[in-house]
Amino acid sequence: MDQVVCLRCMICGREYDPENVPYTCPSCGPEGILDVIYDYSLIARRFTKERLLSNRDLSIWRYLELLPLEPKKLRLPLHVGWTPLYQAEELGRDVGCPHLLVKDDGRNPTASFKDRASSIGVAKAIELGHQAITCASTGNAASSLSGVSASVGLRSFIFVPHNAPKAKVAQLLMYGAKVFLVQGTYDQAFDLCLEASREFGWYSRNTAFNPYLSEGKKTGALEICEQLGWRAPDTVFVSVGDGCIIGGLWKGFHDLLQLGFIDHMPRLVGVQAEGCQPIKHAFETCQAVKTVQPETMADSIAVGHPRDALKALRALRDSDGFMVAVSDQQILDAMGLLARKTGIFGEPAGVTGFAGLLKALSQERVDPSERVVVVVTGNGLKDVDSALRASPEPTEIEPSLEAVARELRGRS
Ligand SMILES: *Cc1c(COP(=O)(O)O)cnc(C)c1O
Ligand SMILES: [Zn+2]
């Protein structure tokens, strides 16, 4: 892993050899999350645009030189990443953002952005010789981890809040994870999982606590730039829970800037639910993050105690970005609009970035000339109950053509 110089604490700045420190800063404790620091001049010699052009691996592994892994030991069978980046012109014109692009990460193997991080977590667990891996999750990190683990025969131990949507729990069970439905919140499940991983020696794929996950999530940014021919977008909208995705996207853009692949840092806009906006609050008041009681049906971003806030806040400040909060109703409306206009069906948290764009447009915080990427982070089939709340009732009819005709007349 000579491409990695060290792991640097986001609080105190102390630097560590990755061999000696598996998770967080020994002097700051679990809050002292670590940032992977790279040797960009070494990477620049191995990783060029020309080489990428001839690389036929259309998955996150095409960026292996920029990832904190031992390349020799690596091979994961599931196809993760290189998800489509659609030009959404008609929708863009309708909403006053003609240069709109939508990255559909619901197309990953377990149907969320989390597969990018889980792949790195599982690769790392194998590299370090672990037989079992664990995480706590609002749902998607869990289903993702259990799926990626299943693909390589790693045991997974999963802690999810008891109210996680059924489809996500079904995924866990199908992938053969040992599932603990915790009678409590995601935040409580997280703390329990950390204790269990220490006690039983499982490798921990816990957001922020594990320093490598945001490195997996950064592949989303690498792809966006490569898919745009290395012309970085102006602005990127994404939903925020723990803050790992937005922090990871920043890291990807940062890497490409350091390597001279792109010429500017896109402005990063994070979107939270009105009923759970601790990162927005911390960003706007410049105060420490305060834990809140989450109140939103967007379960994947119902995170009252965000673990990756430091990286999220760095992303927002360094990119001159901002935060937006949207109501559950705005999320449901955005879900239907996106699906009807683009054919992309996202879960509530999956479309929260898009809901945030609509709100930012209405507040004139985005100029119509901007090239905007909206990241859809999870597939709508993961939470069918919410989708049905966003939809009109279907029309029930008797099985006759006359009934169809009658309905059509009634509607016209
Ligand atoms: C996890 C998740 C998010 C939020 O990502 P964070 O890294 O926790 O900020 C958003 N949308 C979906 C669908 C997710 O699963
Ligand atoms: Zn520290």
Tab-separated table of C-alpha atoms and ligand atoms in Angstrom:
chain	number	residue	atom	x	y	z
A	1	MET	CA	0.000	0.000	0.000
A	2	ASP	CA	2.776	2.442	-0.857
A	3	GLN	CA	0.227	4.865	-2.351
A	4	VAL	CA	-0.966	5.610	1.200
A	5	VAL	CA	1.311	7.901	3.205
A	6	CYS	CA	-0.570	7.737	6.505
A	7	LEU	CA	-3.914	8.029	8.251
A	8	ARG	CA	-4.457	11.522	9.687
A	9	CYS	CA	-6.815	12.341	12.546
A	10	MET	CA	-9.575	14.777	11.579
A	11	ILE	CA	-9.479	16.300	15.085
A	12	CYS	CA	-5.861	16.524	16.272
A	13	GLY	CA	-3.985	16.031	13.010
A	14	ARG	CA	-1.766	13.246	14.368
A	15	GLU	CA	-0.587	10.848	11.693
A	16	TYR	CA	-0.501	7.075	11.922
A	17	ASP	CA	0.853	4.122	10.020
A	18	PRO	CA	-2.192	2.142	8.795
A	19	GLU	CA	-0.478	-1.039	10.006
A	20	ASN	CA	-0.732	0.113	13.595
A	21	VAL	CA	-4.120	1.793	13.777
A	22	PRO	CA	-7.110	-0.085	12.379
A	23	TYR	CA	-9.920	2.405	12.983
A	24	THR	CA	-9.777	5.735	14.837
A	25	CYS	CA	-7.194	8.006	16.470
A	26	PRO	CA	-5.866	6.374	19.668
A	27	SER	CA	-5.497	9.733	21.311
A	28	CYS	CA	-8.931	11.185	20.380
A	29	GLY	CA	-10.915	7.940	20.701
A	30	PRO	CA	-13.866	6.856	18.520
A	31	GLU	CA	-14.666	10.459	17.556
A	32	GLY	CA	-11.173	10.882	16.116
A	33	ILE	CA	-11.973	9.634	12.628
A	34	LEU	CA	-9.062	9.221	10.253
A	35	ASP	CA	-8.466	10.521	6.759
A	36	VAL	CA	-6.409	8.504	4.270
A	37	ILE	CA	-3.506	10.609	2.967
A	38	TYR	CA	-2.049	9.658	-0.418
A	39	ASP	CA	1.217	10.117	-2.233
A	40	TYR	CA	-0.166	11.847	-5.322
A	41	SER	CA	3.139	12.115	-7.141
A	42	LEU	CA	3.559	8.348	-6.917
A	43	ILE	CA	-0.057	7.779	-7.997
A	44	ALA	CA	0.319	10.198	-10.919
A	45	ARG	CA	2.954	7.910	-12.390
A	46	ARG	CA	0.673	4.860	-12.299
A	47	PHE	CA	-2.710	6.376	-12.933
A	48	THR	CA	-3.186	8.370	-16.134
A	49	LYS	CA	-6.121	9.283	-18.354
A	50	GLU	CA	-4.547	7.281	-21.173
A	51	ARG	CA	-4.392	4.147	-19.059
A	52	LEU	CA	-7.974	4.594	-17.991
A	53	LEU	CA	-9.037	4.815	-21.619
A	54	SER	CA	-7.737	1.324	-22.272
A	55	ASN	CA	-9.015	-0.082	-18.976
A	56	ARG	CA	-12.063	-2.231	-19.693
A	57	ASP	CA	-13.010	-2.786	-16.090
A	58	LEU	CA	-16.118	-0.626	-15.819
A	59	SER	CA	-16.469	-0.850	-12.051
A	60	ILE	CA	-14.996	0.889	-9.027
A	61	TRP	CA	-11.854	-1.241	-9.427
A	62	ARG	CA	-10.757	0.830	-12.399
A	63	TYR	CA	-9.615	3.333	-9.749
A	64	LEU	CA	-7.611	0.814	-7.757
A	65	GLU	CA	-4.480	2.989	-7.797
A	66	LEU	CA	-6.458	5.599	-5.869
A	67	LEU	CA	-7.829	3.186	-3.288
A	68	PRO	CA	-6.276	2.144	0.043
A	69	LEU	CA	-5.961	-1.550	-0.792
A	70	GLU	CA	-3.313	-4.085	-1.678
A	71	PRO	CA	-4.020	-4.575	-5.378
A	72	LYS	CA	-2.509	-8.061	-5.495
A	73	LYS	CA	-4.950	-9.547	-3.023
A	74	LEU	CA	-8.036	-8.083	-4.490
A	75	ARG	CA	-10.895	-9.659	-6.436
A	76	LEU	CA	-14.519	-9.207	-5.550
A	77	PRO	CA	-17.015	-10.770	-7.955
A	78	LEU	CA	-19.977	-8.377	-7.682
A	79	HIS	CA	-20.122	-5.537	-10.179
A	80	VAL	CA	-20.138	-2.316	-8.174
A	81	GLY	CA	-20.068	1.179	-9.583
A	82	TRP	CA	-19.905	2.719	-13.053
A	83	THR	CA	-23.567	3.466	-12.621
A	84	PRO	CA	-25.244	5.534	-15.327
A	85	LEU	CA	-25.017	9.316	-15.380
A	86	TYR	CA	-28.101	10.401	-17.299
A	87	GLN	CA	-28.654	13.699	-19.010
A	88	ALA	CA	-32.083	14.662	-17.715
A	89	GLU	CA	-32.841	17.420	-20.179
A	90	GLU	CA	-36.607	17.381	-20.167
A	91	LEU	CA	-36.863	17.240	-16.404
A	92	GLY	CA	-34.127	19.864	-16.177
A	93	ARG	CA	-36.000	22.255	-18.454
A	94	ASP	CA	-39.221	21.712	-16.499
A	95	VAL	CA	-37.618	22.609	-13.195
A	96	GLY	CA	-35.404	25.442	-14.437
A	97	CYS	CA	-32.087	23.610	-14.426
A	98	PRO	CA	-31.468	22.715	-18.080
A	99	HIS	CA	-28.015	21.197	-17.570
A	100	LEU	CA	-29.236	18.586	-15.122
A	101	LEU	CA	-27.582	15.187	-14.832
A	102	VAL	CA	-28.716	12.302	-12.656
A	103	LYS	CA	-26.365	9.606	-11.375
A	104	ASP	CA	-28.411	6.512	-10.562
A	105	ASP	CA	-26.657	4.599	-7.830
A	106	GLY	CA	-29.740	2.520	-7.181
A	107	ARG	CA	-28.276	0.399	-9.992
A	108	ASN	CA	-25.642	-1.161	-7.760
A	109	PRO	CA	-25.916	-4.892	-6.910
A	110	THR	CA	-27.737	-4.389	-3.613
A	111	ALA	CA	-29.386	-1.243	-4.991
A	112	SER	CA	-27.681	1.568	-3.100
A	113	PHE	CA	-24.621	3.803	-3.073
A	114	LYS	CA	-23.439	1.860	-0.007
A	115	ASP	CA	-22.051	-0.926	-2.203
A	116	ARG	CA	-19.103	1.340	-2.969
A	117	ALA	CA	-18.154	1.482	0.690
A	118	SER	CA	-18.993	-2.141	1.477
A	119	SER	CA	-16.709	-3.337	-1.298
A	120	ILE	CA	-13.775	-1.531	0.280
A	121	GLY	CA	-14.762	-2.772	3.748
A	122	VAL	CA	-14.983	-6.388	2.596
A	123	ALA	CA	-11.771	-6.148	0.571
A	124	LYS	CA	-10.033	-4.779	3.654
A	125	ALA	CA	-11.442	-7.498	5.896
A	126	ILE	CA	-10.097	-10.153	3.531
A	127	GLU	CA	-6.754	-8.388	3.222
A	128	LEU	CA	-6.438	-8.389	7.014
A	129	GLY	CA	-7.433	-12.056	7.248
A	130	HIS	CA	-10.795	-11.645	9.002
A	131	GLN	CA	-13.498	-14.337	8.836
A	132	ALA	CA	-16.353	-12.084	9.890
A	133	ILE	CA	-17.447	-8.511	9.472
A	134	THR	CA	-20.068	-6.365	11.162
A	135	CYS	CA	-21.908	-3.093	10.814
A	136	ALA	CA	-24.773	-1.092	12.192
A	137	SER	CA	-26.986	0.570	9.688
A	138	THR	CA	-30.240	2.335	8.995
A	139	GLY	CA	-30.707	-0.453	6.427
A	140	ASN	CA	-28.722	0.010	3.240
A	141	ALA	CA	-25.209	-0.284	4.640
A	142	ALA	CA	-26.395	-3.529	6.181
A	143	SER	CA	-28.004	-5.014	3.096
A	144	SER	CA	-25.007	-3.899	1.103
A	145	LEU	CA	-22.471	-5.363	3.492
A	146	SER	CA	-24.304	-8.661	3.723
A	147	GLY	CA	-24.571	-8.916	-0.071
A	148	VAL	CA	-20.940	-8.130	-0.749
A	149	SER	CA	-19.885	-10.448	2.090
A	150	ALA	CA	-22.018	-13.255	0.680
A	151	SER	CA	-20.227	-12.908	-2.651
A	152	VAL	CA	-16.907	-13.855	-1.047
A	153	GLY	CA	-18.079	-16.163	1.740
A	154	LEU	CA	-17.395	-13.774	4.600
A	155	ARG	CA	-19.735	-14.028	7.620
A	156	SER	CA	-21.673	-10.848	8.386
A	157	PHE	CA	-23.227	-9.731	11.674
A	158	ILE	CA	-25.715	-6.940	11.231
A	159	PHE	CA	-27.326	-4.494	13.651
A	160	VAL	CA	-30.334	-2.559	12.342
A	161	PRO	CA	-33.067	-0.634	14.110
A	162	HIS	CA	-36.221	-2.735	14.453
A	163	ASN	CA	-38.183	-0.332	12.221
A	164	ALA	CA	-35.909	-0.740	9.171
A	165	PRO	CA	-38.001	-1.136	5.979
A	166	LYS	CA	-38.979	-4.735	5.263
A	167	ALA	CA	-37.273	-4.983	1.890
A	168	LYS	CA	-33.921	-4.134	3.432
A	169	VAL	CA	-34.378	-6.719	6.156
A	170	ALA	CA	-35.414	-9.241	3.497
A	171	GLN	CA	-32.160	-8.581	1.662
A	172	LEU	CA	-30.169	-9.244	4.837
A	173	LEU	CA	-31.908	-12.519	5.468
A	174	MET	CA	-31.572	-13.687	1.890
A	175	TYR	CA	-27.852	-12.944	1.871
A	176	GLY	CA	-27.491	-15.096	4.969
A	177	ALA	CA	-26.413	-12.443	7.448
A	178	LYS	CA	-26.875	-12.907	11.173
A	179	VAL	CA	-29.355	-10.114	11.793
A	180	PHE	CA	-29.924	-8.341	15.097
A	181	LEU	CA	-33.029	-6.152	15.048
A	182	VAL	CA	-32.172	-3.670	17.782
A	183	GLN	CA	-35.036	-2.346	19.879
A	184	GLY	CA	-33.812	1.211	19.567
A	185	THR	CA	-32.560	3.772	17.069
A	186	TYR	CA	-29.799	3.519	14.497
A	187	ASP	CA	-27.584	5.484	16.864
A	188	GLN	CA	-28.070	2.869	19.589
A	189	ALA	CA	-27.492	0.052	17.104
A	190	PHE	CA	-24.222	1.752	16.112
A	191	ASP	CA	-22.885	1.888	19.657
A	192	LEU	CA	-23.908	-1.715	20.311
A	193	CYS	CA	-22.217	-2.867	17.119
A	194	LEU	CA	-18.950	-1.161	18.085
A	195	GLU	CA	-18.991	-2.949	21.421
A	196	ALA	CA	-19.788	-6.287	19.813
A	197	SER	CA	-17.024	-5.933	17.232
A	198	ARG	CA	-14.505	-5.304	20.023
A	199	GLU	CA	-15.813	-8.173	22.090
A	200	PHE	CA	-16.023	-10.784	19.316
A	201	GLY	CA	-13.182	-9.618	17.076
A	202	TRP	CA	-15.282	-8.981	13.943
A	203	TYR	CA	-13.961	-6.491	11.408
A	204	SER	CA	-15.947	-3.284	11.702
A	205	ARG	CA	-17.561	-1.710	8.650
A	206	ASN	CA	-19.032	1.126	10.642
A	207	THR	CA	-19.488	4.452	8.921
A	208	ALA	CA	-16.725	6.950	9.717
A	209	PHE	CA	-15.264	4.677	12.399
A	210	ASN	CA	-13.698	2.659	9.592
A	211	PRO	CA	-11.462	5.147	7.735
A	212	TYR	CA	-11.601	3.331	4.393
A	213	LEU	CA	-15.322	3.535	3.654
A	214	SER	CA	-15.318	7.120	2.448
A	215	GLU	CA	-12.528	6.098	0.080
A	216	GLY	CA	-14.971	3.663	-1.500
A	217	LYS	CA	-17.662	6.310	-1.680
A	218	LYS	CA	-15.320	8.682	-3.455
A	219	THR	CA	-15.491	6.460	-6.545
A	220	GLY	CA	-18.863	8.123	-7.215
A	221	ALA	CA	-17.045	11.412	-7.803
A	222	LEU	CA	-14.308	9.794	-9.878
A	223	GLU	CA	-16.960	8.277	-12.137
A	224	ILE	CA	-18.925	11.491	-12.507
A	225	CYS	CA	-15.808	13.287	-13.746
A	226	GLU	CA	-14.698	10.506	-16.048
A	227	GLN	CA	-18.221	10.132	-17.458
A	228	LEU	CA	-18.199	13.865	-18.206
A	229	GLY	CA	-14.883	13.628	-20.031
A	230	TRP	CA	-12.999	15.119	-17.065
A	231	ARG	CA	-15.080	18.284	-17.078
A	232	ALA	CA	-16.115	18.526	-13.453
A	233	PRO	CA	-19.725	19.600	-12.868
A	234	ASP	CA	-20.461	22.936	-11.196
A	235	THR	CA	-22.641	21.620	-8.401
A	236	VAL	CA	-23.520	18.233	-6.904
A	237	PHE	CA	-26.617	17.571	-4.790
A	238	VAL	CA	-26.688	14.599	-2.452
A	239	SER	CA	-28.622	13.476	0.614
A	240	VAL	CA	-26.837	13.452	3.960
A	241	GLY	CA	-27.231	11.107	6.930
A	242	ASP	CA	-23.941	10.298	8.641
A	243	GLY	CA	-22.153	12.476	6.094
A	244	CYS	CA	-19.983	9.761	4.578
A	245	ILE	CA	-21.243	10.086	0.999
A	246	ILE	CA	-20.778	13.846	0.790
A	247	GLY	CA	-17.383	13.580	2.479
A	248	GLY	CA	-16.409	10.785	0.114
A	249	LEU	CA	-17.514	12.701	-2.965
A	250	TRP	CA	-15.371	15.627	-1.831
A	251	LYS	CA	-12.412	13.289	-1.453
A	252	GLY	CA	-12.827	11.988	-4.988
A	253	PHE	CA	-12.930	15.485	-6.460
A	254	HIS	CA	-9.992	16.457	-4.253
A	255	ASP	CA	-7.922	13.510	-5.531
A	256	LEU	CA	-8.645	14.450	-9.132
A	257	LEU	CA	-7.729	18.075	-8.488
A	258	GLN	CA	-4.440	16.993	-6.909
A	259	LEU	CA	-3.717	14.829	-9.944
A	260	GLY	CA	-4.622	17.637	-12.344
A	261	PHE	CA	-7.459	15.621	-13.924
A	262	ILE	CA	-10.044	18.374	-13.282
A	263	ASP	CA	-9.660	22.124	-12.897
A	264	HIS	CA	-12.106	23.017	-10.149
A	265	MET	CA	-13.836	21.636	-7.081
A	266	PRO	CA	-17.585	21.289	-7.677
A	267	ARG	CA	-19.780	22.956	-5.114
A	268	LEU	CA	-21.221	20.266	-2.859
A	269	VAL	CA	-24.749	20.674	-1.585
A	270	GLY	CA	-25.943	18.388	1.186
A	271	VAL	CA	-29.632	17.767	1.744
A	272	GLN	CA	-31.211	16.616	4.987
A	273	ALA	CA	-34.784	16.045	6.091
A	274	GLU	CA	-36.348	18.887	8.064
A	275	GLY	CA	-36.992	16.441	10.882
A	276	CYS	CA	-33.316	15.486	11.121
A	277	GLN	CA	-30.802	18.153	10.184
A	278	PRO	CA	-27.901	18.096	12.643
A	279	ILE	CA	-25.243	18.607	9.974
A	280	LYS	CA	-27.100	21.544	8.432
A	281	HIS	CA	-27.379	23.084	11.862
A	282	ALA	CA	-23.704	22.588	12.680
A	283	PHE	CA	-22.640	23.943	9.301
A	284	GLU	CA	-24.766	27.050	9.456
A	285	THR	CA	-24.068	27.917	13.090
A	286	CYS	CA	-20.392	26.883	13.067
A	287	GLN	CA	-21.074	24.965	16.264
A	288	ALA	CA	-20.342	21.391	17.222
A	289	VAL	CA	-22.854	18.834	15.968
A	290	LYS	CA	-25.773	18.416	18.358
A	291	THR	CA	-27.564	15.099	18.512
A	292	VAL	CA	-31.249	15.237	17.565
A	293	GLN	CA	-34.192	12.846	17.673
A	294	PRO	CA	-34.800	11.968	13.996
A	295	GLU	CA	-38.325	12.540	12.624
A	296	THR	CA	-38.468	11.568	8.966
A	297	MET	CA	-39.731	8.731	6.824
A	298	ALA	CA	-36.475	8.878	4.818
A	299	ASP	CA	-35.040	6.119	6.995
A	300	SER	CA	-31.598	6.043	5.354
A	301	ILE	CA	-30.913	9.598	6.509
A	302	ALA	CA	-32.660	9.346	9.882
A	303	VAL	CA	-29.358	9.780	11.673
A	304	GLY	CA	-29.583	11.843	14.859
A	305	HIS	CA	-25.920	11.501	15.759
A	306	PRO	CA	-23.983	11.737	12.489
A	307	ARG	CA	-20.674	9.884	12.671
A	308	ASP	CA	-18.957	11.388	9.660
A	309	ALA	CA	-19.792	15.028	10.357
A	310	LEU	CA	-16.173	16.200	10.302
A	311	LYS	CA	-15.636	14.987	6.762
A	312	ALA	CA	-19.045	16.300	5.687
A	313	LEU	CA	-18.318	19.743	7.112
A	314	ARG	CA	-14.922	19.833	5.446
A	315	ALA	CA	-16.597	18.976	2.139
A	316	LEU	CA	-19.120	21.781	2.527
A	317	ARG	CA	-16.594	24.426	3.575
A	318	ASP	CA	-13.844	23.551	1.135
A	319	SER	CA	-16.199	23.359	-1.842
A	320	ASP	CA	-18.042	26.560	-0.924
A	321	GLY	CA	-21.158	24.445	-0.678
A	322	PHE	CA	-24.276	24.668	1.440
A	323	MET	CA	-26.976	22.630	3.144
A	324	VAL	CA	-30.684	22.440	2.361
A	325	ALA	CA	-33.471	20.866	4.402
A	326	VAL	CA	-36.642	19.475	2.845
A	327	SER	CA	-39.906	18.205	4.306
A	328	ASP	CA	-41.084	14.610	3.978
A	329	GLN	CA	-43.807	15.854	1.632
A	330	GLN	CA	-41.210	17.514	-0.602
A	331	ILE	CA	-39.284	14.240	-0.646
A	332	LEU	CA	-42.404	12.284	-1.685
A	333	ASP	CA	-43.204	14.857	-4.389
A	334	ALA	CA	-39.642	14.701	-5.699
A	335	MET	CA	-39.797	10.914	-5.770
A	336	GLY	CA	-42.845	10.920	-8.037
A	337	LEU	CA	-41.563	13.713	-10.284
A	338	LEU	CA	-38.186	12.056	-10.819
A	339	ALA	CA	-39.754	8.681	-11.565
A	340	ARG	CA	-42.338	10.086	-14.000
A	341	LYS	CA	-39.857	12.275	-15.862
A	342	THR	CA	-36.771	10.070	-15.996
A	343	GLY	CA	-37.763	6.498	-15.229
A	344	ILE	CA	-35.487	6.562	-12.193
A	345	PHE	CA	-37.234	5.267	-9.093
A	346	GLY	CA	-35.484	6.214	-5.880
A	347	GLU	CA	-36.235	5.491	-2.254
A	348	PRO	CA	-37.026	8.543	-0.084
A	349	ALA	CA	-33.421	9.225	0.964
A	350	GLY	CA	-32.401	8.308	-2.560
A	351	VAL	CA	-34.262	11.279	-4.026
A	352	THR	CA	-33.661	13.716	-1.190
A	353	GLY	CA	-30.793	15.284	-3.137
A	354	PHE	CA	-33.211	15.983	-5.971
A	355	ALA	CA	-35.782	17.410	-3.551
A	356	GLY	CA	-33.025	19.692	-2.274
A	357	LEU	CA	-32.236	20.861	-5.792
A	358	LEU	CA	-35.887	21.809	-6.328
A	359	LYS	CA	-35.857	23.787	-3.104
A	360	ALA	CA	-32.522	25.478	-3.882
A	361	LEU	CA	-33.836	26.446	-7.334
A	362	SER	CA	-36.921	28.003	-5.769
A	363	GLN	CA	-34.659	30.006	-3.461
A	364	GLU	CA	-32.421	31.029	-6.379
A	365	ARG	CA	-29.390	29.451	-4.792
A	366	VAL	CA	-28.613	27.665	-8.052
A	367	ASP	CA	-28.206	29.460	-11.358
A	368	PRO	CA	-29.874	27.925	-14.435
A	369	SER	CA	-26.534	28.008	-16.261
A	370	GLU	CA	-24.967	25.546	-13.807
A	371	ARG	CA	-24.187	21.963	-14.689
A	372	VAL	CA	-25.774	20.130	-11.794
A	373	VAL	CA	-25.410	16.468	-10.873
A	374	VAL	CA	-28.019	14.926	-8.594
A	375	VAL	CA	-26.949	11.649	-7.018
A	376	VAL	CA	-29.769	9.150	-6.485
A	377	THR	CA	-28.428	7.036	-3.655
A	378	GLY	CA	-30.898	4.163	-3.340
A	379	ASN	CA	-33.542	2.280	-5.312
A	380	GLY	CA	-37.246	2.848	-4.730
A	381	LEU	CA	-38.105	-0.831	-4.371
A	382	LYS	CA	-36.309	-0.796	-1.038
A	383	ASP	CA	-39.197	1.043	0.540
A	384	VAL	CA	-42.406	0.314	-1.284
A	385	ASP	CA	-44.638	1.619	1.504
A	386	SER	CA	-43.216	5.110	1.133
A	387	ALA	CA	-43.503	4.932	-2.636
A	388	LEU	CA	-47.190	4.057	-2.371
A	389	ARG	CA	-47.686	7.093	-0.166
A	390	ALA	CA	-46.260	9.214	-2.990
A	391	SER	CA	-48.616	7.759	-5.604
A	392	PRO	CA	-52.237	8.138	-6.634
A	393	GLU	CA	-54.494	5.124	-6.091
A	394	PRO	CA	-54.572	2.706	-9.017
A	395	THR	CA	-57.911	2.278	-10.773
A	396	GLU	CA	-59.688	-0.959	-10.056
A	397	ILE	CA	-61.945	-2.222	-12.835
A	398	GLU	CA	-63.878	-5.340	-13.824
A	399	PRO	CA	-62.127	-7.320	-16.600
A	400	SER	CA	-63.963	-5.830	-19.599
A	401	LEU	CA	-63.019	-3.451	-22.374
A	402	GLU	CA	-66.124	-1.462	-21.639
A	403	ALA	CA	-64.881	-0.778	-18.133
A	404	VAL	CA	-61.589	0.488	-19.546
A	405	ALA	CA	-63.407	2.739	-21.985
A	406	ARG	CA	-65.658	4.058	-19.250
A	407	GLU	CA	-62.657	4.925	-17.113
A	408	LEU	CA	-60.902	6.655	-20.005
A	409	ARG	CA	-64.010	8.737	-20.770
A	410	GLY	CA	-64.347	9.653	-17.144
A	411	ARG	CA	-60.813	10.923	-17.055
A	412	SER	CA	-60.850	12.939	-20.314
B	1	LIG	C1	-26.730	5.902	3.659
B	1	LIG	C2	-27.596	6.597	2.697
B	1	LIG	C3	-27.583	7.998	2.566
B	1	LIG	C4	-26.738	8.885	3.415
B	1	LIG	O1	-25.378	8.647	3.337
B	1	LIG	P1	-24.427	9.097	4.520
B	1	LIG	O2	-23.103	8.642	4.091
B	1	LIG	O3	-24.931	8.418	5.757
B	1	LIG	O4	-24.541	10.580	4.638
B	1	LIG	C5	-28.413	8.551	1.622
B	1	LIG	N1	-29.231	7.812	0.858
B	1	LIG	C6	-29.258	6.472	0.949
B	1	LIG	C7	-30.206	5.711	0.067
B	1	LIG	C8	-28.443	5.822	1.871
B	1	LIG	O5	-28.523	4.494	1.970
B	2	ZN	ZN	-6.664	12.632	17.136
